[in-house]
Amino acid sequence: MHTVKHWFSHSLAAQALVLFLLGLGFGALFRRDDHPALWAVQSLLYTAVAIGALAYQRRRTSRATGARPGTVVDLNRRIRHREVPQDPEERVVMRRLVEDQLGKMERGSRWLPYWLGFMGLIAVGMLVLGVVTGSPAFPVVFCVGVIVFCCWIVWMRKRAIEVHRHMRSALRERG
């Protein structure tokens, strides 16, 4: 299992394959009336956009840290496990990576309430539409799902910021 996780986290081709298959499956599940070629074309388009965005993000992070994308992936794993590298060069790269990611999270914090409010507004709108049309079962489930998703986002963000702040202080102590 470790080699599959390693291959998936390092390879854009593996991620593209999984995204394409998921898109194809969702197309087959939700668009049964459409031709299967349309499922494949839509899945290919969605995969190309997602992989393009991911490649851009990886390239930007690599430039900011001065490391290869594979090294950045390994350092991100070590950050999640709170492992401080012994090698001074690796520590410098990790310090740049931690600062870059922490800066992104702190800059994004000003927009978080607006995004969460927008998601809540959509959930309330769906709930109102469900009550007005007389079928509130799906909107209630949707509203609960949005609330759980928003709580999960806040919790994961808080946890990630704590880990990155811990790593920043650990890298300063040893550096």
PDB file of C-alpha atoms in Angstrom:
ATOM      1  CA  MET A   1       0.000   0.000   0.000  1.00  0.00           C
ATOM      2  CA  HIS A   2       2.909   2.341   0.728  1.00  0.00           C
ATOM      3  CA  THR A   3       4.172   2.119  -2.854  1.00  0.00           C
ATOM      4  CA  VAL A   4       0.712   2.893  -4.263  1.00  0.00           C
ATOM      5  CA  LYS A   5       0.397   5.962  -2.010  1.00  0.00           C
ATOM      6  CA  HIS A   6       3.924   7.032  -2.950  1.00  0.00           C
ATOM      7  CA  TRP A   7       3.233   6.568  -6.675  1.00  0.00           C
ATOM      8  CA  PHE A   8      -0.069   8.434  -6.439  1.00  0.00           C
ATOM      9  CA  SER A   9       1.348  11.377  -4.486  1.00  0.00           C
ATOM     10  CA  HIS A  10       4.352  11.813  -6.807  1.00  0.00           C
ATOM     11  CA  SER A  11       2.813  11.106 -10.215  1.00  0.00           C
ATOM     12  CA  LEU A  12       0.552  13.538 -12.034  1.00  0.00           C
ATOM     13  CA  ALA A  13      -0.244  10.745 -14.498  1.00  0.00           C
ATOM     14  CA  ALA A  14      -1.617   8.563 -11.704  1.00  0.00           C
ATOM     15  CA  GLN A  15      -3.705  11.419 -10.380  1.00  0.00           C
ATOM     16  CA  ALA A  16      -4.968  12.163 -13.894  1.00  0.00           C
ATOM     17  CA  LEU A  17      -5.947   8.527 -14.382  1.00  0.00           C
ATOM     18  CA  VAL A  18      -7.926   8.454 -11.140  1.00  0.00           C
ATOM     19  CA  LEU A  19      -9.621  11.782 -11.923  1.00  0.00           C
ATOM     20  CA  PHE A  20     -10.530  10.603 -15.425  1.00  0.00           C
ATOM     21  CA  LEU A  21     -12.008   7.356 -14.131  1.00  0.00           C
ATOM     22  CA  LEU A  22     -13.963   9.174 -11.415  1.00  0.00           C
ATOM     23  CA  GLY A  23     -15.302  11.669 -13.951  1.00  0.00           C
ATOM     24  CA  LEU A  24     -16.262   8.843 -16.267  1.00  0.00           C
ATOM     25  CA  GLY A  25     -18.021   7.031 -13.436  1.00  0.00           C
ATOM     26  CA  PHE A  26     -19.942  10.132 -12.360  1.00  0.00           C
ATOM     27  CA  GLY A  27     -20.909  10.794 -15.978  1.00  0.00           C
ATOM     28  CA  ALA A  28     -22.215   7.257 -16.307  1.00  0.00           C
ATOM     29  CA  LEU A  29     -24.047   7.521 -12.996  1.00  0.00           C
ATOM     30  CA  PHE A  30     -25.701  10.901 -13.440  1.00  0.00           C
ATOM     31  CA  ARG A  31     -25.992  11.217 -17.237  1.00  0.00           C
ATOM     32  CA  ARG A  32     -27.320   7.837 -18.272  1.00  0.00           C
ATOM     33  CA  ASP A  33     -29.194   9.272 -21.246  1.00  0.00           C
ATOM     34  CA  ASP A  34     -26.087  10.799 -22.824  1.00  0.00           C
ATOM     35  CA  HIS A  35     -23.757   8.941 -25.155  1.00  0.00           C
ATOM     36  CA  PRO A  36     -20.728   7.310 -23.460  1.00  0.00           C
ATOM     37  CA  ALA A  37     -18.399   9.291 -25.737  1.00  0.00           C
ATOM     38  CA  LEU A  38     -19.769  12.456 -24.156  1.00  0.00           C
ATOM     39  CA  TRP A  39     -18.944  11.062 -20.715  1.00  0.00           C
ATOM     40  CA  ALA A  40     -15.362  10.454 -21.849  1.00  0.00           C
ATOM     41  CA  VAL A  41     -14.983  13.898 -23.442  1.00  0.00           C
ATOM     42  CA  GLN A  42     -16.360  15.683 -20.360  1.00  0.00           C
ATOM     43  CA  SER A  43     -14.212  13.587 -18.052  1.00  0.00           C
ATOM     44  CA  LEU A  44     -11.150  14.320 -20.180  1.00  0.00           C
ATOM     45  CA  LEU A  45     -11.892  18.049 -20.102  1.00  0.00           C
ATOM     46  CA  TYR A  46     -12.381  18.101 -16.324  1.00  0.00           C
ATOM     47  CA  THR A  47      -9.222  16.052 -15.846  1.00  0.00           C
ATOM     48  CA  ALA A  48      -7.181  18.377 -18.072  1.00  0.00           C
ATOM     49  CA  VAL A  49      -8.345  21.460 -16.154  1.00  0.00           C
ATOM     50  CA  ALA A  50      -7.708  19.868 -12.742  1.00  0.00           C
ATOM     51  CA  ILE A  51      -4.265  18.517 -13.666  1.00  0.00           C
ATOM     52  CA  GLY A  52      -3.330  21.841 -15.266  1.00  0.00           C
ATOM     53  CA  ALA A  53      -4.210  23.666 -12.050  1.00  0.00           C
ATOM     54  CA  LEU A  54      -2.348  21.091  -9.968  1.00  0.00           C
ATOM     55  CA  ALA A  55       0.753  21.300 -12.179  1.00  0.00           C
ATOM     56  CA  TYR A  56       0.699  25.099 -11.942  1.00  0.00           C
ATOM     57  CA  GLN A  57       0.413  24.926  -8.158  1.00  0.00           C
ATOM     58  CA  ARG A  58       3.265  22.399  -7.934  1.00  0.00           C
ATOM     59  CA  ARG A  59       5.488  24.535 -10.183  1.00  0.00           C
ATOM     60  CA  ARG A  60       4.739  27.661  -8.133  1.00  0.00           C
ATOM     61  CA  THR A  61       5.541  25.891  -4.863  1.00  0.00           C
ATOM     62  CA  SER A  62       8.726  24.449  -6.357  1.00  0.00           C
ATOM     63  CA  ARG A  63       9.873  27.900  -7.391  1.00  0.00           C
ATOM     64  CA  ALA A  64       9.040  29.376  -3.987  1.00  0.00           C
ATOM     65  CA  THR A  65      11.007  26.696  -2.144  1.00  0.00           C
ATOM     66  CA  GLY A  66      13.770  26.045  -4.651  1.00  0.00           C
ATOM     67  CA  ALA A  67      13.109  22.288  -4.615  1.00  0.00           C
ATOM     68  CA  ARG A  68      11.805  19.716  -7.084  1.00  0.00           C
ATOM     69  CA  PRO A  69       8.091  18.797  -6.894  1.00  0.00           C
ATOM     70  CA  GLY A  70       8.921  15.310  -5.606  1.00  0.00           C
ATOM     71  CA  THR A  71      10.977  16.798  -2.796  1.00  0.00           C
ATOM     72  CA  VAL A  72       8.125  19.155  -1.929  1.00  0.00           C
ATOM     73  CA  VAL A  73       5.734  16.184  -1.710  1.00  0.00           C
ATOM     74  CA  ASP A  74       8.132  14.374   0.643  1.00  0.00           C
ATOM     75  CA  LEU A  75       8.596  17.497   2.771  1.00  0.00           C
ATOM     76  CA  ASN A  76       4.823  17.970   3.012  1.00  0.00           C
ATOM     77  CA  ARG A  77       4.532  14.421   4.345  1.00  0.00           C
ATOM     78  CA  ARG A  78       7.235  15.165   6.899  1.00  0.00           C
ATOM     79  CA  ILE A  79       5.450  18.374   7.910  1.00  0.00           C
ATOM     80  CA  ARG A  80       2.229  16.434   8.502  1.00  0.00           C
ATOM     81  CA  HIS A  81       4.168  13.982  10.688  1.00  0.00           C
ATOM     82  CA  ARG A  82       6.043  16.830  12.420  1.00  0.00           C
ATOM     83  CA  GLU A  83       9.452  15.470  11.416  1.00  0.00           C
ATOM     84  CA  VAL A  84      12.252  18.032  11.376  1.00  0.00           C
ATOM     85  CA  PRO A  85      15.029  17.120   8.910  1.00  0.00           C
ATOM     86  CA  GLN A  86      18.582  16.764  10.159  1.00  0.00           C
ATOM     87  CA  ASP A  87      20.176  17.972   6.923  1.00  0.00           C
ATOM     88  CA  PRO A  88      20.667  21.789   7.046  1.00  0.00           C
ATOM     89  CA  GLU A  89      19.845  22.237   3.340  1.00  0.00           C
ATOM     90  CA  GLU A  90      16.640  20.248   3.716  1.00  0.00           C
ATOM     91  CA  ARG A  91      15.757  22.327   6.769  1.00  0.00           C
ATOM     92  CA  VAL A  92      16.148  25.541   4.771  1.00  0.00           C
ATOM     93  CA  VAL A  93      13.881  24.218   2.016  1.00  0.00           C
ATOM     94  CA  MET A  94      11.347  23.020   4.593  1.00  0.00           C
ATOM     95  CA  ARG A  95      11.441  26.409   6.321  1.00  0.00           C
ATOM     96  CA  ARG A  96      10.653  28.115   2.994  1.00  0.00           C
ATOM     97  CA  LEU A  97       7.848  25.622   2.335  1.00  0.00           C
ATOM     98  CA  VAL A  98       6.325  26.111   5.792  1.00  0.00           C
ATOM     99  CA  GLU A  99       6.488  29.901   5.471  1.00  0.00           C
ATOM    100  CA  ASP A 100       4.940  29.787   1.988  1.00  0.00           C
ATOM    101  CA  GLN A 101       2.070  27.522   3.026  1.00  0.00           C
ATOM    102  CA  LEU A 102       1.444  29.333   6.303  1.00  0.00           C
ATOM    103  CA  GLY A 103       1.366  32.641   4.432  1.00  0.00           C
ATOM    104  CA  LYS A 104      -1.218  31.259   1.999  1.00  0.00           C
ATOM    105  CA  MET A 105      -3.389  30.012   4.849  1.00  0.00           C
ATOM    106  CA  GLU A 106      -3.171  33.288   6.752  1.00  0.00           C
ATOM    107  CA  ARG A 107      -3.939  35.349   3.629  1.00  0.00           C
ATOM    108  CA  GLY A 108      -6.895  33.100   2.856  1.00  0.00           C
ATOM    109  CA  SER A 109      -8.338  33.549   6.330  1.00  0.00           C
ATOM    110  CA  ARG A 110      -9.893  36.891   5.430  1.00  0.00           C
ATOM    111  CA  TRP A 111     -12.067  35.244   2.749  1.00  0.00           C
ATOM    112  CA  LEU A 112     -13.052  32.185   4.796  1.00  0.00           C
ATOM    113  CA  PRO A 113     -16.070  33.766   6.542  1.00  0.00           C
ATOM    114  CA  TYR A 114     -17.421  34.944   3.179  1.00  0.00           C
ATOM    115  CA  TRP A 115     -17.050  31.484   1.606  1.00  0.00           C
ATOM    116  CA  LEU A 116     -18.635  29.797   4.599  1.00  0.00           C
ATOM    117  CA  GLY A 117     -21.454  32.351   4.590  1.00  0.00           C
ATOM    118  CA  PHE A 118     -22.012  31.812   0.870  1.00  0.00           C
ATOM    119  CA  MET A 119     -22.189  28.050   1.383  1.00  0.00           C
ATOM    120  CA  GLY A 120     -24.634  28.573   4.264  1.00  0.00           C
ATOM    121  CA  LEU A 121     -26.737  30.847   2.091  1.00  0.00           C
ATOM    122  CA  ILE A 122     -26.945  28.169  -0.590  1.00  0.00           C
ATOM    123  CA  ALA A 123     -27.919  25.569   2.022  1.00  0.00           C
ATOM    124  CA  VAL A 124     -30.638  27.804   3.467  1.00  0.00           C
ATOM    125  CA  GLY A 125     -31.884  28.575  -0.039  1.00  0.00           C
ATOM    126  CA  MET A 126     -32.132  24.864  -0.824  1.00  0.00           C
ATOM    127  CA  LEU A 127     -33.950  24.321   2.462  1.00  0.00           C
ATOM    128  CA  VAL A 128     -36.452  27.081   1.697  1.00  0.00           C
ATOM    129  CA  LEU A 129     -37.029  25.702  -1.810  1.00  0.00           C
ATOM    130  CA  GLY A 130     -37.585  22.249  -0.355  1.00  0.00           C
ATOM    131  CA  VAL A 131     -40.140  23.506   2.155  1.00  0.00           C
ATOM    132  CA  VAL A 132     -41.950  25.586  -0.498  1.00  0.00           C
ATOM    133  CA  THR A 133     -42.148  22.690  -2.971  1.00  0.00           C
ATOM    134  CA  GLY A 134     -43.242  20.258  -0.280  1.00  0.00           C
ATOM    135  CA  SER A 135     -40.275  17.883  -0.402  1.00  0.00           C
ATOM    136  CA  PRO A 136     -37.866  18.935   2.344  1.00  0.00           C
ATOM    137  CA  ALA A 137     -36.080  15.569   2.778  1.00  0.00           C
ATOM    138  CA  PHE A 138     -33.243  16.139   0.282  1.00  0.00           C
ATOM    139  CA  PRO A 139     -32.741  19.830   1.225  1.00  0.00           C
ATOM    140  CA  VAL A 140     -32.498  18.934   4.924  1.00  0.00           C
ATOM    141  CA  VAL A 141     -29.866  16.293   4.144  1.00  0.00           C
ATOM    142  CA  PHE A 142     -28.072  18.787   1.888  1.00  0.00           C
ATOM    143  CA  CYS A 143     -28.174  21.477   4.598  1.00  0.00           C
ATOM    144  CA  VAL A 144     -26.786  19.092   7.215  1.00  0.00           C
ATOM    145  CA  GLY A 145     -24.104  17.999   4.743  1.00  0.00           C
ATOM    146  CA  VAL A 146     -23.079  21.607   4.095  1.00  0.00           C
ATOM    147  CA  ILE A 147     -22.904  22.320   7.831  1.00  0.00           C
ATOM    148  CA  VAL A 148     -20.755  19.224   8.430  1.00  0.00           C
ATOM    149  CA  PHE A 149     -18.539  20.137   5.450  1.00  0.00           C
ATOM    150  CA  CYS A 150     -18.058  23.720   6.717  1.00  0.00           C
ATOM    151  CA  CYS A 151     -17.177  22.471  10.207  1.00  0.00           C
ATOM    152  CA  TRP A 152     -14.710  20.012   8.678  1.00  0.00           C
ATOM    153  CA  ILE A 153     -13.087  22.822   6.643  1.00  0.00           C
ATOM    154  CA  VAL A 154     -12.672  24.995   9.739  1.00  0.00           C
ATOM    155  CA  TRP A 155     -11.296  22.083  11.774  1.00  0.00           C
ATOM    156  CA  MET A 156      -8.814  20.995   9.056  1.00  0.00           C
ATOM    157  CA  ARG A 157      -7.655  24.569   8.526  1.00  0.00           C
ATOM    158  CA  LYS A 158      -7.112  25.068  12.261  1.00  0.00           C
ATOM    159  CA  ARG A 159      -5.210  21.788  12.480  1.00  0.00           C
ATOM    160  CA  ALA A 160      -3.031  22.644   9.457  1.00  0.00           C
ATOM    161  CA  ILE A 161      -2.186  26.078  10.867  1.00  0.00           C
ATOM    162  CA  GLU A 162      -1.228  24.503  14.221  1.00  0.00           C
ATOM    163  CA  VAL A 163       1.035  21.966  12.497  1.00  0.00           C
ATOM    164  CA  HIS A 164       2.709  24.632  10.354  1.00  0.00           C
ATOM    165  CA  ARG A 165       3.247  26.980  13.295  1.00  0.00           C
ATOM    166  CA  HIS A 166       4.731  24.104  15.298  1.00  0.00           C
ATOM    167  CA  MET A 167       7.059  23.258  12.411  1.00  0.00           C
ATOM    168  CA  ARG A 168       8.060  26.910  11.998  1.00  0.00           C
ATOM    169  CA  SER A 169       9.059  27.127  15.659  1.00  0.00           C
ATOM    170  CA  ALA A 170      10.818  23.718  15.539  1.00  0.00           C
ATOM    171  CA  LEU A 171      12.783  24.752  12.464  1.00  0.00           C
ATOM    172  CA  ARG A 172      13.792  28.034  14.113  1.00  0.00           C
ATOM    173  CA  GLU A 173      14.979  26.225  17.245  1.00  0.00           C
ATOM    174  CA  ARG A 174      17.181  23.827  15.307  1.00  0.00           C
ATOM    175  CA  GLY A 175      18.186  26.318  12.623  1.00  0.00           C
TER     176      GLY A 175
END
